[in-house]
Amino acid sequence: MTQLCKEPYRLLFPLGILITHVGLGIWILFYFWPEFAYPGRAHAMIQMQSAMLCFVFGFLLTMLPNALGLPSIGKFQLALFTLGLSALSILGAMGQLVAGMAVYLVLLVNFLIFALPRLPRRNRNPPPQFIFIAFALLAGLVGGSLELEGLLGKTPPHLVLLGRGLLHQGFLLLLILGVGGFLFPKLFAKLEVSPQSLAGLKSGFSTQWPILLAGLGIFLSYFVEACVAKEVNSELGIRLGYGMRLAIGVLLLAQLPIWKASGLEYYLNFIRIALVSILAGLALPIVFPQYVMAWQHIIFIPGFLLITIAVASRVIAAHGGNVGILSAHRRWSLTLAILMVMGASSRVSTEIWPGAYLLHLACASFFVLAALWVWSAIFLPLVLRRPLPRS
């Protein structure tokens, strides 16, 4: 248990894979048994707020103590994360959305209880990009609260739209900017990634203004999208909101050296594909706002999910003492990428060609699950292997 507290990803990453089977599998079950209740809301809760949160917490709870010199998470708090994430997926599958949303907010508060008391005891300063992580947590708390009030019938529709935007897209988008902003340049430049290299330097606050303004701009974009959708029309709101996020995303991405040669380390190509997919998913609603749900899944599948797999691969390989695995299995990595693209294509087709809606959803779920089976076969044995003692 002590080792799990030092490396929580060993527990939470496999749990995330398991919960993803629930979140995606319900579409396959619904295709064969459509007499059950439509599982759209349950799928969103299980996949975006439980499965993805397993990877988020697994990464942050492992990385933050190493990067900032903080004490590891305690056994009780780690158990609360594990049980809470499991309960959230079960409540979502049972259609208990109010209880599930309450558990989600408790999990975010539990993370704050883990992080905030430890920060004054840090021996290294965080990099400026961690401002985005703070915005991500704020997005999760505000979005989750608005969604909970919406489920209780206490929130106007445009605020429910705001909550869902922050909850399902803003939270992960801001996290990627926070983690990727300081980690990706090191990975693509082949620099050593050590606790010291992940920490920031003491500097004036003036150097952080661009990051602060970018975070505020992304946050504001969801307000603009939701409020204009109420006051004018939904298509104008979508265009404005996505346009703001796209402009900020392009400016930030232009500063990352993502096109440097990566050799045989395929996970870096996954990051490239994911970042381009996110930008494409932000751009397409500006031109074709009527298919916004389809374009969102370009952000979710080859964007958020693929970048999560890439970062998880690097974490597992580094902590498992087998960085060479990142340049092995090239054929399987190509298979994984193709399956992800097929999953995204099938999901997009449900909105554009709705004639076989349920079949397309089931196929999309199967393709994504197949991609995760490929990844799990390569990396889960390294996660579950007993770690080597560190000198």
Short mmCIF file of C-alpha atoms in Angstrom, two decimals:
data_model
loop_
_atom_site.label_atom_id
_atom_site.label_comp_id
_atom_site.label_asym_id
_atom_site.label_seq_id
_atom_site.Cartn_x
_atom_site.Cartn_y
_atom_site.Cartn_z
CA MET A 1 0.00 0.00 0.00
CA THR A 2 2.91 2.34 0.71
CA GLN A 3 4.17 1.91 -2.85
CA LEU A 4 0.69 2.67 -4.20
CA CYS A 5 0.66 5.92 -2.23
CA LYS A 6 3.97 6.89 -3.85
CA GLU A 7 2.77 5.85 -7.32
CA PRO A 8 -1.06 6.10 -7.33
CA TYR A 9 -1.13 5.62 -11.11
CA ARG A 10 -0.52 1.90 -10.53
CA LEU A 11 -3.99 1.70 -9.01
CA LEU A 12 -5.91 4.42 -10.84
CA PHE A 13 -4.78 3.81 -14.45
CA PRO A 14 -6.08 0.19 -14.51
CA LEU A 15 -9.25 1.39 -12.79
CA GLY A 16 -9.67 3.97 -15.57
CA ILE A 17 -9.39 1.27 -18.23
CA LEU A 18 -11.98 -0.84 -16.40
CA ILE A 19 -14.44 2.04 -16.02
CA THR A 20 -13.98 2.97 -19.70
CA HIS A 21 -15.36 -0.47 -20.55
CA VAL A 22 -18.49 0.47 -18.60
CA GLY A 23 -18.76 3.95 -20.12
CA LEU A 24 -18.40 2.73 -23.71
CA GLY A 25 -19.90 -0.72 -23.26
CA ILE A 26 -23.34 0.65 -22.44
CA TRP A 27 -23.68 1.82 -26.06
CA ILE A 28 -22.98 -1.71 -27.30
CA LEU A 29 -25.54 -3.12 -24.85
CA PHE A 30 -28.06 -0.46 -25.86
CA TYR A 31 -27.70 -1.43 -29.52
CA PHE A 32 -28.74 -5.02 -28.76
CA TRP A 33 -31.32 -4.08 -26.09
CA PRO A 34 -32.76 -0.68 -27.04
CA GLU A 35 -35.72 -1.20 -24.72
CA PHE A 36 -33.52 0.01 -21.86
CA ALA A 37 -33.40 3.70 -21.00
CA TYR A 38 -31.32 5.87 -23.34
CA PRO A 39 -27.85 5.94 -21.72
CA GLY A 40 -26.53 9.24 -23.12
CA ARG A 41 -26.26 11.10 -19.81
CA ALA A 42 -24.91 8.01 -18.05
CA HIS A 43 -22.24 7.58 -20.71
CA ALA A 44 -21.07 11.19 -20.31
CA MET A 45 -20.87 10.87 -16.53
CA ILE A 46 -19.05 7.53 -16.54
CA GLN A 47 -16.62 8.36 -19.32
CA MET A 48 -15.81 12.03 -18.78
CA GLN A 49 -16.17 12.32 -15.01
CA SER A 50 -15.11 8.89 -13.78
CA ALA A 51 -12.88 7.08 -16.30
CA MET A 52 -10.96 10.17 -17.41
CA LEU A 53 -10.69 11.36 -13.82
CA CYS A 54 -8.92 8.10 -12.96
CA PHE A 55 -6.13 9.04 -15.38
CA VAL A 56 -6.12 12.68 -14.26
CA PHE A 57 -5.80 11.85 -10.57
CA GLY A 58 -3.42 8.97 -11.25
CA PHE A 59 -1.10 11.36 -13.06
CA LEU A 60 -1.41 14.39 -10.78
CA LEU A 61 -1.12 12.42 -7.53
CA THR A 62 2.05 10.78 -8.87
CA MET A 63 3.58 13.83 -10.54
CA LEU A 64 2.92 16.64 -8.03
CA PRO A 65 4.79 15.11 -5.07
CA ASN A 66 7.78 14.35 -7.33
CA ALA A 67 7.79 17.68 -9.13
CA LEU A 68 7.27 19.93 -6.11
CA GLY A 69 8.81 17.82 -3.36
CA LEU A 70 5.50 17.23 -1.56
CA PRO A 71 4.57 14.35 0.78
CA SER A 72 2.82 11.49 -0.99
CA ILE A 73 -0.91 10.98 -0.65
CA GLY A 74 -2.09 9.12 2.44
CA LYS A 75 -3.78 5.73 2.43
CA PHE A 76 -7.18 7.08 3.49
CA GLN A 77 -7.32 9.73 0.77
CA LEU A 78 -6.15 7.30 -1.92
CA ALA A 79 -8.83 4.83 -0.80
CA LEU A 80 -11.41 7.64 -1.00
CA PHE A 81 -10.35 8.41 -4.58
CA THR A 82 -10.57 4.74 -5.56
CA LEU A 83 -13.92 4.10 -3.93
CA GLY A 84 -15.36 7.43 -5.06
CA LEU A 85 -14.40 6.93 -8.71
CA SER A 86 -15.82 3.40 -8.64
CA ALA A 87 -19.02 4.59 -6.99
CA LEU A 88 -19.35 7.40 -9.54
CA SER A 89 -19.26 4.93 -12.42
CA ILE A 90 -21.81 2.66 -10.73
CA LEU A 91 -24.16 5.54 -9.96
CA GLY A 92 -23.89 6.74 -13.55
CA ALA A 93 -24.70 3.28 -14.90
CA MET A 94 -27.72 3.10 -12.58
CA GLY A 95 -28.96 6.49 -13.76
CA GLN A 96 -28.45 8.08 -10.33
CA LEU A 97 -27.05 11.27 -11.84
CA VAL A 98 -27.66 13.58 -8.87
CA ALA A 99 -25.79 11.30 -6.48
CA GLY A 100 -23.06 10.75 -9.08
CA MET A 101 -22.53 14.49 -9.55
CA ALA A 102 -22.33 14.96 -5.79
CA VAL A 103 -19.62 12.28 -5.62
CA TYR A 104 -17.74 14.02 -8.45
CA LEU A 105 -17.65 17.28 -6.50
CA VAL A 106 -16.49 15.43 -3.37
CA LEU A 107 -13.61 13.94 -5.37
CA LEU A 108 -12.49 17.38 -6.57
CA VAL A 109 -12.65 18.69 -3.01
CA ASN A 110 -10.66 15.65 -1.87
CA PHE A 111 -7.96 16.57 -4.37
CA LEU A 112 -7.86 20.14 -3.05
CA ILE A 113 -7.57 18.77 0.49
CA PHE A 114 -4.62 16.70 -0.71
CA ALA A 115 -2.86 19.54 -2.55
CA LEU A 116 -3.47 22.81 -0.73
CA PRO A 117 -2.11 21.93 2.74
CA ARG A 118 1.01 20.44 1.14
CA LEU A 119 1.91 23.38 -1.11
CA PRO A 120 3.44 25.56 1.66
CA ARG A 121 5.81 22.64 2.43
CA ARG A 122 7.08 22.34 -1.14
CA ASN A 123 10.82 22.50 -1.78
CA ARG A 124 10.43 23.39 -5.47
CA ASN A 125 8.21 25.99 -7.12
CA PRO A 126 5.60 24.96 -9.70
CA PRO A 127 6.08 26.00 -13.34
CA PRO A 128 3.92 28.94 -14.50
CA GLN A 129 1.77 26.60 -16.64
CA PHE A 130 0.28 25.18 -13.44
CA ILE A 131 -2.05 28.18 -13.53
CA PHE A 132 -4.01 26.20 -16.13
CA ILE A 133 -4.39 23.33 -13.65
CA ALA A 134 -5.91 25.77 -11.15
CA PHE A 135 -8.34 26.96 -13.84
CA ALA A 136 -9.16 23.31 -14.66
CA LEU A 137 -10.11 22.58 -11.06
CA LEU A 138 -12.22 25.74 -11.00
CA ALA A 139 -13.93 24.63 -14.22
CA GLY A 140 -14.67 21.24 -12.67
CA LEU A 141 -16.11 22.75 -9.50
CA VAL A 142 -18.20 25.42 -11.26
CA GLY A 143 -19.31 23.07 -14.02
CA GLY A 144 -20.17 20.28 -11.60
CA SER A 145 -22.14 22.62 -9.34
CA LEU A 146 -24.16 24.02 -12.25
CA GLU A 147 -24.81 20.53 -13.60
CA LEU A 148 -25.95 19.35 -10.15
CA GLU A 149 -28.32 22.29 -9.82
CA GLY A 150 -29.56 21.62 -13.36
CA LEU A 151 -30.34 18.01 -12.46
CA LEU A 152 -32.28 19.30 -9.47
CA GLY A 153 -34.19 21.72 -11.74
CA LYS A 154 -32.79 24.85 -10.09
CA THR A 155 -30.70 26.28 -12.94
CA PRO A 156 -31.75 28.06 -16.17
CA PRO A 157 -30.97 26.15 -19.40
CA HIS A 158 -28.16 28.47 -20.49
CA LEU A 159 -26.34 27.93 -17.19
CA VAL A 160 -26.76 24.18 -17.57
CA LEU A 161 -25.12 24.57 -20.99
CA LEU A 162 -22.31 26.53 -19.34
CA GLY A 163 -21.86 23.83 -16.70
CA ARG A 164 -21.66 21.03 -19.24
CA GLY A 165 -19.16 22.93 -21.36
CA LEU A 166 -16.86 23.50 -18.39
CA LEU A 167 -17.39 19.98 -17.09
CA HIS A 168 -16.97 17.89 -20.22
CA GLN A 169 -14.56 19.98 -22.28
CA GLY A 170 -13.08 22.89 -20.32
CA PHE A 171 -11.78 20.79 -17.42
CA LEU A 172 -9.67 18.47 -19.60
CA LEU A 173 -8.69 21.16 -22.11
CA LEU A 174 -7.23 23.33 -19.34
CA LEU A 175 -5.49 20.34 -17.75
CA ILE A 176 -3.82 19.49 -21.05
CA LEU A 177 -2.61 23.07 -21.38
CA GLY A 178 -1.30 22.97 -17.82
CA VAL A 179 0.51 19.65 -18.10
CA GLY A 180 1.49 19.88 -21.75
CA GLY A 181 2.76 23.44 -21.54
CA PHE A 182 5.71 22.44 -19.37
CA LEU A 183 6.04 18.72 -20.15
CA PHE A 184 5.73 18.51 -23.95
CA PRO A 185 8.67 20.81 -24.81
CA LYS A 186 10.94 18.59 -22.70
CA LEU A 187 9.64 15.39 -24.27
CA PHE A 188 9.97 16.61 -27.86
CA ALA A 189 13.40 18.13 -27.23
CA LYS A 190 14.55 14.82 -25.68
CA LEU A 191 15.49 16.57 -22.46
CA GLU A 192 15.73 14.71 -19.18
CA VAL A 193 12.41 14.60 -17.36
CA SER A 194 13.25 14.57 -13.65
CA PRO A 195 11.54 16.07 -10.60
CA GLN A 196 13.94 19.01 -10.80
CA SER A 197 13.25 19.61 -14.50
CA LEU A 198 9.48 19.61 -13.92
CA ALA A 199 9.63 22.31 -11.27
CA GLY A 200 9.53 26.00 -12.03
CA LEU A 201 11.95 28.82 -11.29
CA LYS A 202 11.48 31.82 -9.08
CA SER A 203 10.39 34.67 -11.33
CA GLY A 204 8.30 37.79 -11.32
CA PHE A 205 4.55 37.52 -11.73
CA SER A 206 4.75 39.57 -14.93
CA THR A 207 6.02 36.48 -16.78
CA GLN A 208 2.79 34.67 -15.88
CA TRP A 209 0.35 37.24 -17.25
CA PRO A 210 0.05 35.63 -20.73
CA ILE A 211 -0.81 32.27 -19.14
CA LEU A 212 -3.27 33.89 -16.74
CA LEU A 213 -4.99 35.76 -19.58
CA ALA A 214 -5.13 32.61 -21.72
CA GLY A 215 -6.78 30.68 -18.88
CA LEU A 216 -9.27 33.47 -18.30
CA GLY A 217 -9.98 33.63 -22.04
CA ILE A 218 -10.78 29.92 -22.25
CA PHE A 219 -12.97 30.16 -19.17
CA LEU A 220 -14.75 33.22 -20.60
CA SER A 221 -15.36 31.44 -23.92
CA TYR A 222 -17.80 29.05 -22.25
CA PHE A 223 -19.70 31.98 -20.71
CA VAL A 224 -19.90 33.65 -24.12
CA GLU A 225 -21.10 30.45 -25.79
CA ALA A 226 -23.78 29.79 -23.18
CA CYS A 227 -25.05 33.36 -22.77
CA VAL A 228 -25.16 34.19 -26.49
CA ALA A 229 -26.96 30.90 -27.11
CA LYS A 230 -29.66 32.17 -24.78
CA GLU A 231 -29.86 35.75 -25.98
CA VAL A 232 -29.38 35.37 -29.76
CA ASN A 233 -29.15 31.89 -31.27
CA SER A 234 -27.21 28.75 -30.53
CA GLU A 235 -25.16 28.78 -33.74
CA LEU A 236 -23.75 32.25 -33.07
CA GLY A 237 -22.91 31.24 -29.50
CA ILE A 238 -21.13 28.11 -30.72
CA ARG A 239 -19.14 30.06 -33.29
CA LEU A 240 -18.04 32.69 -30.80
CA GLY A 241 -17.17 30.27 -28.01
CA TYR A 242 -15.26 27.83 -30.18
CA GLY A 243 -13.61 30.66 -32.07
CA MET A 244 -12.20 32.08 -28.83
CA ARG A 245 -10.89 28.67 -27.74
CA LEU A 246 -9.41 27.99 -31.16
CA ALA A 247 -7.55 31.31 -31.26
CA ILE A 248 -6.06 30.75 -27.81
CA GLY A 249 -5.21 27.15 -28.63
CA VAL A 250 -3.40 28.06 -31.85
CA LEU A 251 -1.38 30.76 -30.07
CA LEU A 252 -0.34 28.36 -27.32
CA LEU A 253 0.36 25.44 -29.65
CA ALA A 254 2.56 27.60 -31.87
CA GLN A 255 4.98 27.92 -28.95
CA LEU A 256 5.45 24.15 -28.54
CA PRO A 257 8.22 22.38 -30.49
CA ILE A 258 5.96 19.47 -31.38
CA TRP A 259 7.28 18.98 -34.92
CA LYS A 260 10.82 18.12 -33.89
CA ALA A 261 11.95 14.62 -34.91
CA SER A 262 10.84 12.04 -32.36
CA GLY A 263 12.78 9.00 -33.58
CA LEU A 264 10.93 5.78 -32.85
CA GLU A 265 9.02 6.97 -29.80
CA TYR A 266 5.52 6.62 -31.15
CA TYR A 267 3.83 8.17 -28.11
CA LEU A 268 5.11 11.56 -29.30
CA ASN A 269 3.24 11.04 -32.56
CA PHE A 270 0.15 10.29 -30.47
CA ILE A 271 0.58 13.70 -28.83
CA ARG A 272 0.87 15.36 -32.25
CA ILE A 273 -2.27 13.62 -33.54
CA ALA A 274 -4.15 14.52 -30.37
CA LEU A 275 -3.22 18.22 -30.44
CA VAL A 276 -4.14 18.55 -34.11
CA SER A 277 -7.43 16.71 -33.43
CA ILE A 278 -8.26 19.10 -30.60
CA LEU A 279 -7.65 22.10 -32.86
CA ALA A 280 -9.73 20.49 -35.64
CA GLY A 281 -12.52 19.80 -33.17
CA LEU A 282 -12.45 23.46 -32.11
CA ALA A 283 -12.38 24.75 -35.69
CA LEU A 284 -15.14 22.67 -37.30
CA PRO A 285 -18.02 24.00 -35.12
CA ILE A 286 -17.20 27.50 -36.35
CA VAL A 287 -17.97 26.39 -39.93
CA PHE A 288 -20.62 23.72 -39.28
CA PRO A 289 -22.16 24.54 -35.87
CA GLN A 290 -25.16 22.29 -36.55
CA TYR A 291 -22.90 19.24 -36.07
CA VAL A 292 -21.25 20.46 -32.89
CA MET A 293 -21.85 17.18 -31.04
CA ALA A 294 -19.97 15.29 -33.76
CA TRP A 295 -17.02 17.71 -33.67
CA GLN A 296 -16.88 17.47 -29.88
CA HIS A 297 -16.04 13.80 -30.21
CA ILE A 298 -13.08 14.64 -32.42
CA ILE A 299 -11.86 16.55 -29.37
CA PHE A 300 -12.79 13.71 -27.02
CA ILE A 301 -11.54 10.55 -28.81
CA PRO A 302 -8.43 11.25 -30.93
CA GLY A 303 -7.87 14.35 -28.81
CA PHE A 304 -8.36 13.92 -25.06
CA LEU A 305 -8.29 10.12 -24.95
CA LEU A 306 -5.28 9.69 -27.23
CA ILE A 307 -3.25 12.33 -25.40
CA THR A 308 -4.17 10.64 -22.13
CA ILE A 309 -2.84 7.34 -23.47
CA ALA A 310 0.36 9.04 -24.64
CA VAL A 311 1.07 10.67 -21.27
CA ALA A 312 0.11 7.49 -19.41
CA SER A 313 2.55 5.55 -21.60
CA ARG A 314 5.38 7.90 -20.65
CA VAL A 315 4.53 7.74 -16.94
CA ILE A 316 4.33 3.95 -16.91
CA ALA A 317 7.53 3.50 -18.89
CA ALA A 318 9.51 5.95 -16.75
CA HIS A 319 8.32 4.64 -13.39
CA GLY A 320 8.52 1.04 -14.55
CA GLY A 321 12.16 1.40 -15.55
CA ASN A 322 11.53 0.43 -19.16
CA VAL A 323 11.66 3.60 -21.28
CA GLY A 324 12.68 1.44 -24.23
CA ILE A 325 9.09 0.19 -24.49
CA LEU A 326 8.18 3.58 -25.94
CA SER A 327 10.13 2.81 -29.10
CA ALA A 328 8.99 -0.81 -29.35
CA HIS A 329 5.70 -2.23 -30.66
CA ARG A 330 5.57 0.15 -33.63
CA ARG A 331 3.13 -2.05 -35.56
CA TRP A 332 0.77 -2.20 -32.60
CA SER A 333 1.01 1.54 -32.06
CA LEU A 334 -0.11 2.09 -35.65
CA THR A 335 -2.99 -0.33 -35.07
CA LEU A 336 -3.99 1.61 -31.96
CA ALA A 337 -3.97 4.93 -33.82
CA ILE A 338 -6.05 3.49 -36.69
CA LEU A 339 -8.62 2.09 -34.25
CA MET A 340 -8.88 5.48 -32.55
CA VAL A 341 -9.49 7.20 -35.88
CA MET A 342 -12.09 4.57 -36.81
CA GLY A 343 -13.81 5.11 -33.46
CA ALA A 344 -13.89 8.87 -33.95
CA SER A 345 -15.14 8.49 -37.55
CA SER A 346 -17.95 6.18 -36.44
CA ARG A 347 -18.99 8.59 -33.69
CA VAL A 348 -18.93 11.60 -36.05
CA SER A 349 -21.08 9.71 -38.55
CA THR A 350 -23.90 9.37 -36.01
CA GLU A 351 -24.63 13.09 -36.31
CA ILE A 352 -24.06 13.53 -40.04
CA TRP A 353 -25.77 10.31 -41.19
CA PRO A 354 -28.22 9.47 -38.40
CA GLY A 355 -29.95 6.62 -40.24
CA ALA A 356 -27.97 3.97 -38.34
CA TYR A 357 -27.42 5.99 -35.17
CA LEU A 358 -27.23 3.14 -32.66
CA LEU A 359 -25.09 0.96 -34.92
CA HIS A 360 -22.58 3.78 -35.39
CA LEU A 361 -22.43 4.36 -31.63
CA ALA A 362 -21.85 0.67 -30.97
CA CYS A 363 -19.12 0.51 -33.63
CA ALA A 364 -17.43 3.63 -32.27
CA SER A 365 -17.42 2.13 -28.78
CA PHE A 366 -16.00 -1.16 -30.03
CA PHE A 367 -13.18 0.49 -32.00
CA VAL A 368 -12.11 2.63 -29.04
CA LEU A 369 -12.25 -0.33 -26.68
CA ALA A 370 -10.18 -2.38 -29.14
CA ALA A 371 -7.56 0.39 -29.15
CA LEU A 372 -7.45 0.26 -25.35
CA TRP A 373 -7.04 -3.53 -25.46
CA VAL A 374 -3.97 -3.08 -27.64
CA TRP A 375 -2.54 -0.46 -25.28
CA SER A 376 -3.37 -2.49 -22.18
CA ALA A 377 -1.66 -5.59 -23.55
CA ILE A 378 1.57 -3.59 -23.89
CA PHE A 379 1.53 -1.38 -20.78
CA LEU A 380 -0.66 -2.93 -18.07
CA PRO A 381 1.87 -5.72 -17.34
CA LEU A 382 4.38 -2.99 -16.57
CA VAL A 383 1.88 -1.22 -14.31
CA LEU A 384 1.09 -4.38 -12.36
CA ARG A 385 4.69 -5.52 -12.11
CA ARG A 386 6.33 -5.11 -8.73
CA PRO A 387 8.43 -1.92 -8.94
CA LEU A 388 12.20 -2.11 -8.66
CA PRO A 389 13.70 -0.54 -5.52
CA ARG A 390 15.17 2.90 -6.15
CA SER A 391 18.64 3.79 -4.98
#
